[in-house]
Coordinates of C-alpha atoms in Angstrom, one line a residue:
F8 CA -39.4 -3.1 37.2
W9 CA -36.9 -5.4 38.2
F10 CA -33.5 -3.8 39.9
V11 CA -30.6 -5.5 38.5
P12 CA -27.4 -5.4 40.9
A13 CA -24.2 -3.6 39.6
V14 CA -21.2 -6.4 38.5
E15 CA -17.6 -5.3 39.9
V16 CA -14.9 -6.2 38.0
K17 CA -11.6 -6.2 39.7
I18 CA -7.8 -5.9 38.4
E19 CA -4.6 -6.9 40.0
V20 CA -1.4 -7.2 38.7
V21 CA -0.1 -10.6 38.2
I22 CA 3.3 -11.7 38.1
P23 CA 4.1 -14.9 37.1
E24 CA 5.4 -17.3 39.8
K25 CA 8.7 -17.8 38.0
E26 CA 9.5 -14.1 37.4
R27 CA 9.1 -13.5 41.1
S28 CA 12.3 -15.3 42.0
K29 CA 14.4 -13.6 39.5
E30 CA 18.1 -13.6 40.8
E31 CA 19.2 -9.9 41.1
M32 CA 23.0 -11.0 39.7
S33 CA 24.7 -13.1 37.1
P34 CA 25.4 -16.5 38.0
N35 CA 29.0 -15.8 38.8
G36 CA 28.1 -13.2 41.3
K37 CA 29.3 -10.5 38.9
A38 CA 27.7 -8.0 36.3
S39 CA 29.1 -9.6 32.8
P40 CA 31.3 -7.5 31.1
L41 CA 30.5 -5.3 28.3
I42 CA 33.5 -4.8 25.9
Y43 CA 34.3 -1.8 24.4
K44 CA 37.1 -0.9 21.9
V45 CA 39.1 2.0 23.0
N46 CA 42.2 3.2 21.5
G47 CA 41.9 0.0 18.7
T48 CA 42.0 -2.8 21.5
A49 CA 38.9 -4.1 22.9
R50 CA 38.8 -4.2 26.6
H51 CA 36.2 -5.3 29.3
Y52 CA 34.7 -3.1 31.3
H53 CA 32.7 -4.5 34.3
L54 CA 29.2 -1.9 34.7
E55 CA 27.2 -1.9 37.7
E56 CA 24.7 -4.6 38.1
H57 CA 21.1 -3.2 36.9
P58 CA 18.9 -4.0 39.5
V59 CA 15.3 -6.0 38.4
A60 CA 12.3 -4.7 39.8
S61 CA 11.2 -6.7 42.6
N62 CA 7.5 -8.0 43.2
P63 CA 5.3 -5.2 43.5
Y64 CA 3.1 -6.7 45.8
H65 CA 5.8 -7.2 48.8
N66 CA 4.6 -4.1 49.7
P67 CA 1.1 -3.5 50.2
K68 CA 1.6 0.4 49.8
D69 CA 2.3 0.3 46.2
V70 CA -1.1 -1.8 45.7
V71 CA -4.1 0.4 44.6
E72 CA -7.7 -1.0 43.7
A73 CA -10.5 1.1 42.5
S74 CA -13.9 0.5 40.9
V75 CA -14.2 0.9 37.6
C76 CA -17.4 0.4 35.8
F77 CA -20.5 -1.8 35.8
V78 CA -20.0 -5.4 33.7
K79 CA -23.2 -4.2 31.5
D80 CA -21.0 -1.0 30.7
L81 CA -18.7 -3.0 28.3
E82 CA -20.1 -4.6 25.2
N83 CA -18.1 -7.5 23.6
G84 CA -15.1 -5.9 21.4
Q85 CA -15.1 -2.9 23.5
M86 CA -12.0 -1.1 25.1
R87 CA -12.1 1.6 27.8
E88 CA -9.3 3.7 29.3
V89 CA -9.6 3.6 33.1
D90 CA -8.5 6.1 35.8
L91 CA -7.4 4.1 39.2
G92 CA -6.0 7.3 40.7
C93 CA -2.6 7.1 40.4
G94 CA -2.6 6.0 36.9
K95 CA -4.7 4.5 33.8
A96 CA -5.1 1.1 32.6
L97 CA -7.1 -0.4 29.3
L98 CA -9.6 -2.8 30.2
I99 CA -10.9 -4.6 27.6
K100 CA -14.0 -7.1 26.9
E101 CA -13.8 -9.9 24.3
S102 CA -15.4 -13.0 24.2
G103 CA -17.5 -12.3 27.5
E104 CA -14.1 -12.1 29.7
F105 CA -12.6 -9.0 31.0
H106 CA -9.1 -8.5 30.5
A107 CA -6.7 -5.2 31.8
V108 CA -3.3 -3.8 30.3
G109 CA -1.2 -0.9 30.4
H110 CA -3.0 1.7 28.4
K111 CA -0.2 3.0 26.4
C112 CA 2.2 1.6 23.9
P113 CA 5.5 1.0 25.4
H114 CA 6.8 2.2 21.6
Y115 CA 6.3 5.8 21.8
G116 CA 3.0 6.5 24.0
A117 CA 0.1 6.3 21.8
P118 CA -3.2 5.6 23.2
L119 CA -3.9 1.8 22.9
V120 CA -7.9 2.6 23.5
K121 CA -7.5 4.5 20.1
G122 CA -6.0 1.1 18.3
V123 CA -7.8 -1.9 16.8
L124 CA -8.7 -4.7 19.2
S125 CA -8.8 -8.2 17.2
K126 CA -8.7 -12.2 18.1
G127 CA -7.0 -11.5 21.3
R128 CA -4.3 -8.4 20.4
V129 CA -4.7 -5.0 20.5
R130 CA -2.8 -2.9 17.7
C131 CA -1.1 0.1 18.1
P132 CA -2.7 3.2 16.2
W133 CA 0.3 4.7 15.4
H134 CA 2.9 2.1 14.5
G135 CA 0.9 -1.0 14.4
A136 CA 3.0 -2.8 17.3
C137 CA 0.5 -5.6 18.6
F138 CA 0.0 -6.9 22.3
N139 CA -1.6 -10.3 23.6
I140 CA -4.6 -8.8 25.9
G141 CA -4.7 -12.1 28.2
T142 CA -0.9 -11.8 29.0
G143 CA 0.4 -8.3 27.6
D144 CA 2.8 -9.6 25.4
I145 CA 4.4 -7.9 22.6
E146 CA 3.8 -10.0 19.4
D147 CA 4.3 -7.5 16.5
F148 CA 6.4 -4.6 16.6
P149 CA 8.2 -2.0 16.9
G150 CA 9.1 -1.5 20.6
L151 CA 10.7 -3.9 23.0
D152 CA 9.0 -4.2 26.0
S153 CA 5.6 -5.5 26.7
L154 CA 2.3 -4.1 28.6
P155 CA 2.2 -4.8 32.3
R156 CA -1.1 -7.0 33.0
F157 CA -3.5 -6.4 35.4
Q158 CA -5.8 -8.9 37.0
V159 CA -9.6 -8.4 36.8
K160 CA -12.1 -9.8 39.0
I161 CA -16.2 -9.4 38.7
E162 CA -17.8 -8.9 42.2
K163 CA -21.8 -8.4 42.1
E164 CA -21.8 -7.1 39.1
K165 CA -19.4 -4.4 39.5
V166 CA -15.7 -3.9 38.4
Y167 CA -12.7 -3.0 40.5
I168 CA -9.0 -2.8 39.4
R169 CA -6.2 -4.1 41.6
A170 CA -2.5 -2.9 40.1
S171 CA 0.6 -2.0 41.3
K172 CA 1.5 1.8 41.1
Q173 CA 4.4 1.3 39.7
A174 CA 3.2 -1.1 37.2
L175 CA 0.5 1.8 36.6
Q176 CA 3.4 4.6 36.3
T177 CA 5.5 2.7 34.0
Q178 CA 3.0 1.1 31.8
R179 CA 6.1 -1.1 30.5
R180 CA 7.2 -4.4 31.4
T181 CA 10.1 -6.2 30.2
K182 CA 9.7 -10.1 29.6
M183 CA 11.7 -12.0 31.7
M184 CA 15.2 -13.1 30.7
A185 CA 17.5 -15.8 31.4
K186 CA 21.4 -15.0 32.1
C187 CA 24.7 -16.7 30.9
I188 CA 25.7 -19.5 33.1
S189 CA 29.6 -19.8 31.7
L190 CA 30.6 -16.5 31.7
S191 CA 33.8 -16.9 34.1
N192 CA 35.2 -19.8 31.9
Y193 CA 34.8 -18.8 28.4
N194 CA 37.0 -18.4 25.8
L195 CA 37.4 -14.9 24.4
S196 CA 37.3 -15.9 20.9
S197 CA 34.4 -18.1 21.0
T198 CA 30.8 -17.5 21.1
N199 CA 27.7 -19.5 20.9
V200 CA 26.1 -16.7 19.2
L201 CA 27.5 -13.9 17.1
I202 CA 25.2 -11.1 15.8
I203 CA 27.1 -8.8 12.9
G204 CA 25.3 -5.2 13.6
A205 CA 23.2 -3.8 16.5
G206 CA 20.3 -2.2 15.1
A207 CA 16.9 -3.3 15.9
A208 CA 17.4 -6.8 14.5
G209 CA 20.3 -7.7 16.4
L210 CA 19.2 -6.4 19.5
V211 CA 15.7 -8.5 19.2
C212 CA 17.5 -11.4 18.5
A213 CA 19.7 -11.4 21.5
E214 CA 16.6 -10.4 23.4
T215 CA 14.5 -13.1 22.0
L216 CA 17.3 -15.4 22.6
R217 CA 17.0 -14.8 26.7
Q218 CA 13.5 -14.4 26.7
E219 CA 13.3 -18.3 25.2
G220 CA 16.0 -19.2 27.8
F221 CA 19.1 -19.4 25.9
S222 CA 21.7 -19.3 28.7
D223 CA 24.9 -19.3 26.1
R224 CA 27.1 -16.8 25.7
I225 CA 25.8 -13.8 23.1
V226 CA 28.2 -11.5 21.3
M227 CA 26.9 -8.3 19.2
C228 CA 29.1 -6.5 17.3
T229 CA 28.7 -3.0 15.7
M230 CA 31.1 -0.4 13.7
D231 CA 29.2 1.9 15.4
R232 CA 30.3 3.9 18.8
H233 CA 27.5 3.5 20.2
L234 CA 25.1 0.5 22.0
P235 CA 22.0 0.2 20.0
Y236 CA 19.9 3.1 19.6
D237 CA 16.5 4.4 17.5
R238 CA 17.9 4.9 14.1
P239 CA 14.6 6.4 12.6
K240 CA 15.4 9.8 15.2
L241 CA 18.4 10.5 13.5
S242 CA 16.1 12.5 10.9
K243 CA 13.1 13.0 12.5
S244 CA 14.7 14.5 16.1
M245 CA 18.0 15.3 14.6
D246 CA 19.6 16.9 17.9
S247 CA 19.1 13.9 20.0
H248 CA 22.1 12.7 21.9
P249 CA 22.9 8.9 21.9
E250 CA 21.8 8.3 25.4
Q251 CA 18.7 9.8 24.9
I252 CA 17.7 7.2 21.9
A253 CA 19.2 4.4 23.4
L254 CA 17.3 1.1 22.8
R255 CA 18.3 -0.2 26.1
P256 CA 20.5 1.3 28.9
K257 CA 23.8 0.0 29.5
E258 CA 22.9 -1.7 32.9
F259 CA 20.2 -4.0 30.7
F260 CA 23.1 -5.3 28.9
C261 CA 25.3 -6.3 31.8
T262 CA 22.0 -7.7 33.5
Y263 CA 21.4 -10.0 30.6
D264 CA 24.9 -10.9 29.6
I265 CA 24.4 -9.5 26.0
E266 CA 28.0 -8.7 25.3
V267 CA 28.5 -5.7 22.6
L268 CA 32.1 -5.2 20.7
T269 CA 31.4 -1.7 19.2
E270 CA 33.7 -0.1 16.9
M271 CA 34.6 -3.3 15.7
Q272 CA 34.2 -4.1 11.8
V273 CA 33.9 -8.0 10.8
A274 CA 36.0 -8.1 7.1
A275 CA 35.1 -11.6 6.6
V276 CA 32.9 -14.9 7.1
D277 CA 34.7 -18.2 6.9
V278 CA 31.4 -20.4 7.1
K279 CA 33.3 -23.8 6.8
S280 CA 35.3 -23.3 9.9
K281 CA 32.6 -21.2 11.6
I282 CA 35.1 -17.9 12.3
A283 CA 34.4 -14.2 12.0
V284 CA 37.5 -12.3 11.1
F285 CA 37.7 -8.7 12.4
K286 CA 39.3 -5.6 10.2
D287 CA 41.8 -5.4 13.0
G288 CA 42.8 -9.5 12.9
F289 CA 40.5 -10.7 15.6
K290 CA 39.1 -13.7 14.8
M291 CA 36.0 -15.0 16.8
E292 CA 34.3 -18.8 16.3
Y293 CA 30.8 -18.8 16.7
N294 CA 28.3 -21.9 16.8
K295 CA 25.1 -19.8 15.2
L296 CA 25.4 -16.5 13.0
L297 CA 23.1 -13.4 12.4
I298 CA 24.1 -11.2 10.0
A299 CA 22.1 -7.7 10.6
T300 CA 24.2 -5.3 9.0
G301 CA 21.6 -2.8 7.5
N302 CA 22.7 -0.9 4.3
T303 CA 25.3 1.9 3.3
P304 CA 24.2 5.2 2.0
K305 CA 24.8 5.9 -1.5
T306 CA 26.9 8.9 -2.1
L307 CA 27.2 11.6 -5.2
S308 CA 29.4 11.0 -7.7
C309 CA 30.1 14.4 -8.8
K310 CA 33.1 16.6 -8.4
G311 CA 33.4 18.1 -4.5
K312 CA 31.6 14.9 -2.9
E313 CA 34.7 14.6 -0.4
M314 CA 34.5 18.2 0.9
E315 CA 33.7 18.9 4.2
N316 CA 29.9 20.1 5.2
V317 CA 28.7 17.3 2.9
F318 CA 26.5 14.8 4.9
N319 CA 25.4 11.5 4.7
I320 CA 23.3 10.7 8.4
R321 CA 24.5 7.5 9.5
T322 CA 25.3 8.3 13.3
P323 CA 23.9 10.8 16.1
E324 CA 27.5 12.4 15.5
D325 CA 26.4 13.4 11.8
A326 CA 22.7 14.5 13.1
N327 CA 23.9 16.6 15.7
R328 CA 26.4 18.4 13.5
V329 CA 24.2 19.2 10.8
V330 CA 21.5 20.6 12.9
K331 CA 24.5 22.9 14.5
L332 CA 26.0 23.9 10.9
A333 CA 22.6 24.5 9.5
T334 CA 21.1 27.0 12.0
S335 CA 20.2 30.2 10.2
K336 CA 22.4 29.0 7.3
N337 CA 21.6 27.4 3.9
V338 CA 21.0 24.0 3.3
V339 CA 20.6 22.1 0.3
I340 CA 19.4 18.3 0.3
V341 CA 20.1 15.9 -2.5
G342 CA 17.2 13.6 -2.7
A343 CA 13.4 13.3 -1.8
S344 CA 13.7 10.0 -0.1
F345 CA 11.9 9.4 3.4
L346 CA 15.4 10.5 5.0
G347 CA 15.7 13.8 2.9
M348 CA 12.2 14.7 3.3
E349 CA 12.2 14.3 7.0
V350 CA 15.5 16.2 7.3
A351 CA 14.1 19.0 5.3
A352 CA 11.1 19.3 7.6
Y353 CA 13.2 19.0 10.6
L354 CA 15.2 21.9 9.5
A355 CA 13.3 24.4 7.6
E356 CA 12.1 26.3 11.0
R357 CA 16.0 26.5 12.0
A358 CA 18.1 27.2 8.7
H359 CA 17.8 30.5 6.7
S360 CA 16.9 28.4 3.6
V361 CA 16.3 24.8 2.9
S362 CA 16.5 23.5 -1.1
L363 CA 15.6 20.6 -1.8
V364 CA 17.0 18.3 -5.3
E365 CA 15.3 15.7 -6.7
L366 CA 15.1 13.5 -9.9
E367 CA 11.9 12.8 -10.2
H368 CA 8.8 15.4 -10.6
V369 CA 7.2 14.7 -7.5
P370 CA 8.8 13.2 -4.1
F371 CA 7.5 9.9 -3.0
K372 CA 6.0 9.1 -6.4
K373 CA 6.9 5.5 -6.5
F374 CA 5.8 4.7 -2.6
F375 CA 2.8 7.0 -2.1
G376 CA 1.8 7.8 -5.7
E377 CA 1.8 11.2 -7.8
R378 CA -1.5 12.7 -5.8
V379 CA -0.3 12.0 -2.3
G380 CA 3.4 12.9 -3.4
R381 CA 1.9 16.4 -4.8
A382 CA 0.0 16.9 -1.3
V383 CA 3.0 16.3 0.8
M384 CA 5.1 18.6 -1.8
K385 CA 2.6 21.3 -1.2
M386 CA 2.5 20.9 2.6
F387 CA 6.7 21.3 2.6
E388 CA 6.3 24.4 0.0
N389 CA 4.2 26.3 2.8
N390 CA 6.6 25.5 4.9
R391 CA 9.5 27.6 3.5
V392 CA 11.1 24.4 1.6
K393 CA 11.9 25.2 -2.2
F394 CA 12.0 22.3 -4.7
Y395 CA 14.3 21.8 -7.7
M396 CA 12.7 18.6 -9.1
Q397 CA 13.9 16.7 -12.5
T398 CA 17.4 17.4 -12.1
E399 CA 20.5 16.6 -10.0
V400 CA 24.0 17.7 -8.8
S401 CA 26.8 18.4 -11.2
E402 CA 29.0 19.9 -8.9
L403 CA 29.8 20.9 -5.1
R404 CA 32.1 24.4 -4.9
E405 CA 33.9 25.5 -2.5
Q406 CA 35.2 28.9 -0.8
E407 CA 38.1 28.2 1.4
G408 CA 37.8 24.3 2.0
K409 CA 33.9 24.6 3.0
L410 CA 31.2 24.0 0.7
K411 CA 29.5 27.5 -0.8
E412 CA 27.4 26.3 -3.6
V413 CA 25.6 23.5 -5.4
V414 CA 25.4 23.6 -9.3
L415 CA 22.5 21.6 -10.6
K416 CA 22.8 20.0 -14.3
S417 CA 19.9 22.7 -15.1
G418 CA 22.2 25.0 -14.6
K419 CA 20.7 26.5 -11.2
V420 CA 23.4 27.4 -8.8
L421 CA 21.9 26.9 -5.2
R422 CA 23.9 28.8 -1.9
A423 CA 24.7 26.0 0.6
D424 CA 26.5 25.9 4.0
V425 CA 25.5 22.3 4.5
C426 CA 24.4 19.4 2.1
V427 CA 22.9 16.3 3.4
V428 CA 22.8 13.5 0.6
G429 CA 19.8 10.9 1.0
V430 CA 19.7 9.4 -2.6
G431 CA 19.4 5.4 -1.5
A432 CA 21.6 2.9 0.1
V433 CA 22.8 0.0 -0.6
P434 CA 23.1 -3.4 1.4
A435 CA 26.3 -3.9 3.6
T436 CA 27.0 -7.2 2.4
G437 CA 30.3 -6.6 0.4
F438 CA 32.4 -8.4 3.0
L439 CA 30.4 -11.6 2.2
K440 CA 31.3 -11.9 -1.2
Q441 CA 33.6 -14.7 -1.2
S442 CA 31.5 -16.5 2.2
G443 CA 29.3 -19.0 -0.4
I444 CA 26.4 -17.0 1.5
N445 CA 23.6 -16.4 -1.5
I446 CA 23.5 -12.9 -1.8
D447 CA 21.5 -11.7 -5.1
S448 CA 22.7 -9.6 -8.2
K449 CA 21.7 -6.1 -5.9
G450 CA 23.9 -7.4 -2.7
F451 CA 21.2 -8.7 -0.5
I452 CA 21.0 -11.7 1.4
V453 CA 18.8 -14.2 0.1
V454 CA 16.9 -15.9 3.3
N455 CA 13.9 -18.4 3.5
K456 CA 10.7 -17.8 5.9
M457 CA 13.0 -18.9 9.1
M458 CA 15.1 -16.4 7.9
Q459 CA 18.1 -19.1 7.5
T460 CA 20.2 -18.4 4.7
N461 CA 21.7 -21.3 2.0
I462 CA 24.3 -22.1 5.2
P463 CA 23.0 -24.0 8.0
G464 CA 23.6 -21.8 11.5
V465 CA 23.9 -18.6 9.3
F466 CA 20.8 -16.3 9.5
A467 CA 20.2 -12.8 8.3
A468 CA 17.8 -10.0 9.0
G469 CA 17.1 -6.5 8.6
D470 CA 17.5 -4.1 5.5
A471 CA 20.3 -6.1 4.2
V472 CA 18.1 -9.4 3.5
T473 CA 15.0 -10.5 0.4
F474 CA 12.7 -12.4 2.4
P475 CA 9.4 -14.0 1.5
L476 CA 6.7 -11.9 2.0
A477 CA 3.4 -14.2 2.8
L478 CA 1.3 -10.9 2.1
R479 CA 2.0 -11.0 -1.7
N480 CA 2.4 -15.0 -2.1
N481 CA 5.5 -15.3 -0.9
K482 CA 7.3 -13.0 -3.3
K483 CA 11.0 -12.2 -2.2
V484 CA 11.2 -9.0 -1.2
N485 CA 13.6 -6.5 0.5
V486 CA 11.5 -4.3 3.1
P487 CA 13.7 -1.8 4.9
H488 CA 11.7 -0.7 7.8
W489 CA 12.3 -0.5 11.7
Q490 CA 9.2 -2.6 12.3
M491 CA 10.2 -5.4 9.8
A492 CA 13.9 -5.1 11.2
H493 CA 12.4 -6.2 14.5
M494 CA 10.2 -8.9 13.4
H495 CA 13.1 -10.5 11.5
G496 CA 15.4 -10.7 14.6
R497 CA 12.9 -12.2 16.7
I498 CA 12.3 -15.2 13.8
A499 CA 15.6 -15.5 13.7
A500 CA 16.5 -16.0 17.1
L501 CA 13.4 -18.6 17.6
N502 CA 15.1 -20.6 14.4
M503 CA 18.1 -20.5 16.1
L504 CA 16.8 -22.4 19.0
A505 CA 14.5 -24.7 16.4
H506 CA 11.7 -23.1 16.9
G507 CA 10.6 -24.0 13.3
M508 CA 8.9 -20.3 13.2
E509 CA 8.2 -19.0 9.6
I510 CA 7.7 -15.0 9.2
S511 CA 4.1 -13.5 8.4
T512 CA 3.9 -9.9 9.8
V513 CA 2.3 -7.6 7.7
P514 CA 4.9 -4.3 6.8
Y515 CA 4.3 -1.4 9.0
L516 CA 6.2 2.1 8.8
W517 CA 5.6 5.9 9.7
T518 CA 7.1 9.0 8.4
A519 CA 6.9 12.4 10.6
M520 CA 7.2 15.7 9.0
F521 CA 5.8 19.3 10.1
G522 CA 4.0 17.3 13.0
K523 CA 2.0 15.3 10.7
S524 CA 2.5 11.9 10.8
I525 CA 1.6 9.4 7.7
R526 CA 1.4 5.7 8.3
Y527 CA 1.5 3.1 5.8
A528 CA 1.0 -0.8 5.8
G529 CA 1.3 -3.6 3.4
H530 CA 3.5 -3.9 0.2
G531 CA 2.4 -1.9 -2.5
E532 CA 5.2 -2.1 -5.2
G533 CA 4.0 -2.2 -8.4
F534 CA 0.6 -1.0 -7.9
D535 CA -1.3 0.4 -10.7
D536 CA -4.1 2.4 -9.2
V537 CA -4.8 4.5 -5.7
V538 CA -8.2 4.9 -4.4
I539 CA -8.3 7.9 -2.2
Q540 CA -10.7 8.8 0.5
G541 CA -11.1 12.2 2.2
D542 CA -9.6 15.1 1.4
L543 CA -5.7 15.6 0.3
D544 CA -5.9 19.4 0.5
E545 CA -6.7 19.1 4.0
L546 CA -4.0 16.4 4.7
K547 CA -6.7 14.2 5.9
F548 CA -7.1 11.1 3.7
V549 CA -6.6 7.6 3.3
A550 CA -5.2 6.3 -0.1
F551 CA -5.5 2.4 -0.8
Y552 CA -2.9 1.2 -3.1
T553 CA -4.2 -1.5 -5.7
K554 CA -2.6 -4.0 -8.2
S555 CA -4.9 -5.4 -10.3
D556 CA -8.2 -5.6 -8.2
E557 CA -6.4 -6.2 -4.8
V558 CA -5.6 -3.4 -2.1
V559 CA -1.9 -4.1 -1.3
A560 CA -1.3 -1.1 0.5
V561 CA -2.7 1.7 2.7
A562 CA -1.5 4.9 3.8
S563 CA -3.1 7.5 5.7
M564 CA -2.6 10.7 7.2
N565 CA -4.7 12.0 9.9
Y566 CA -7.2 9.0 9.8
D567 CA -6.1 6.5 12.9
P568 CA -6.7 4.3 13.1
I569 CA -7.2 3.2 9.8
V570 CA -3.8 1.9 8.9
S571 CA -3.7 -0.4 11.8
K572 CA -7.6 -1.5 10.9
V573 CA -6.1 -2.4 7.6
A574 CA -2.5 -4.2 8.9
E575 CA -5.0 -6.6 11.2
V576 CA -7.6 -7.6 8.3
L577 CA -4.1 -8.4 6.1
A578 CA -2.6 -10.1 9.0
A579 CA -5.7 -12.5 9.4
G580 CA -5.1 -13.5 5.6
R581 CA -7.7 -11.5 4.1
T582 CA -8.0 -9.9 0.9
I583 CA -9.4 -6.8 0.6
R584 CA -10.6 -5.9 -3.0
K585 CA -10.6 -2.8 -4.8
R586 CA -14.8 -2.3 -4.7
D587 CA -14.6 -2.6 -1.0
V588 CA -12.6 0.7 -0.7
E589 CA -14.1 2.7 -3.9

């Protein structure tokens, strides 16, 4: 026989030339001020400079090199997690070429080897974030960071990886960003870009502007007390403190000159003179505006709704207080929404009792369909959650000023020390009523595919907008998901810079309850049938939502990475027919 020599592949971290010479300070020699509102007055605070990671190759001791496999070990379209001794990398072979990037999704640490590889990118199996295999750059969300990229070399049919230990251990990379060039002489009441709202859409917009080289002033304002944080965790991990769920540390905002005005509410926008008027009377001129105010929770309309111990979960403080009050006590949750169900799941082990009140006869019926809804309901009942369906609250009763009972329209009286309300939300757009910005009958801001409103220079993003969804023939839809808010923010930023970028992302969401996750991709609104594979009783299933003959959405539990696979097919513009999944 013929002996074929082994092929070696080497991988090493490559840092773009321009990234190597990153300055560690603002152009004016100081970290830019973050503005916090204290005792009703906006004040400047200079925070310490945040050093940018220097080139890992300056120190040879930081570099590791390891042989990982033979060339023939990987077929085209295959991925392999490889160990370099002090950390792992993801080795990928596509179209005859080898690539290597970080092996964990920077969002929540999902193993990317279990994800989906397609046309030059890998999609996370858990939450659908996509990364370019050649550059490591994030191309779809959620999450803010990209993957570290390692360089692959082939020698004598064998494969080696060369990488910085730091990159292997952090498994994330912040894309290069510009800094503001005019901070020393700006007018406090004037900014180039004003972002109203500091959720995912607002933050991604600001970061994208800096990544694209924008070096003028950016100001974000928020009614919240905190810098941007991971809002979905408020109902999934209720005892998290603001610092634990912060999307970026304080130093990040200083390093990249992104100013944040906390506890500042915009009361009106004058689009003709390009001025935002704040509730306290402060006015700020802008050149470009992003409205990303999200939504406001609906409240109950019954007697006693203003009582102490009745909560909408809006802030980390709300979530923390509910956990404290609910421990070993009786909790009533009104509304089997995502928030209501996640809160019920989180409190089930901690509270003495958890009761859930819902108008429908099955939770999630409109979203997941009756059969999936029933399976989820059974899982909750097995975990001591009691359901009161097809009824609503008629009164909240107190004793010595505190909540004591929840009275239902069915006549049932529930003991309650805490009540959490999750009955939906309305867009936070009331302040725009007289602005001339186009708002629909439900209060949503209407935007085009570039996230532009009807007013030039005014963009909107996130939960408060309706936009054309490519997946559903450009039907105007509202998609209040974390992933979608990220993408809206990015598209808005690119179009502020006149890139002419249109949104075409596939909606992707997840919910976590009792250690189990349901993943979902697509837009199933108006589905007329559900095709289910797997076993609902065992909570291992995939559900395809169809409208006429077409699959418009998919949901799964314990069936990864099927939802990411379907998302990739839909993202490629391909149609999945009902007969394909039956």
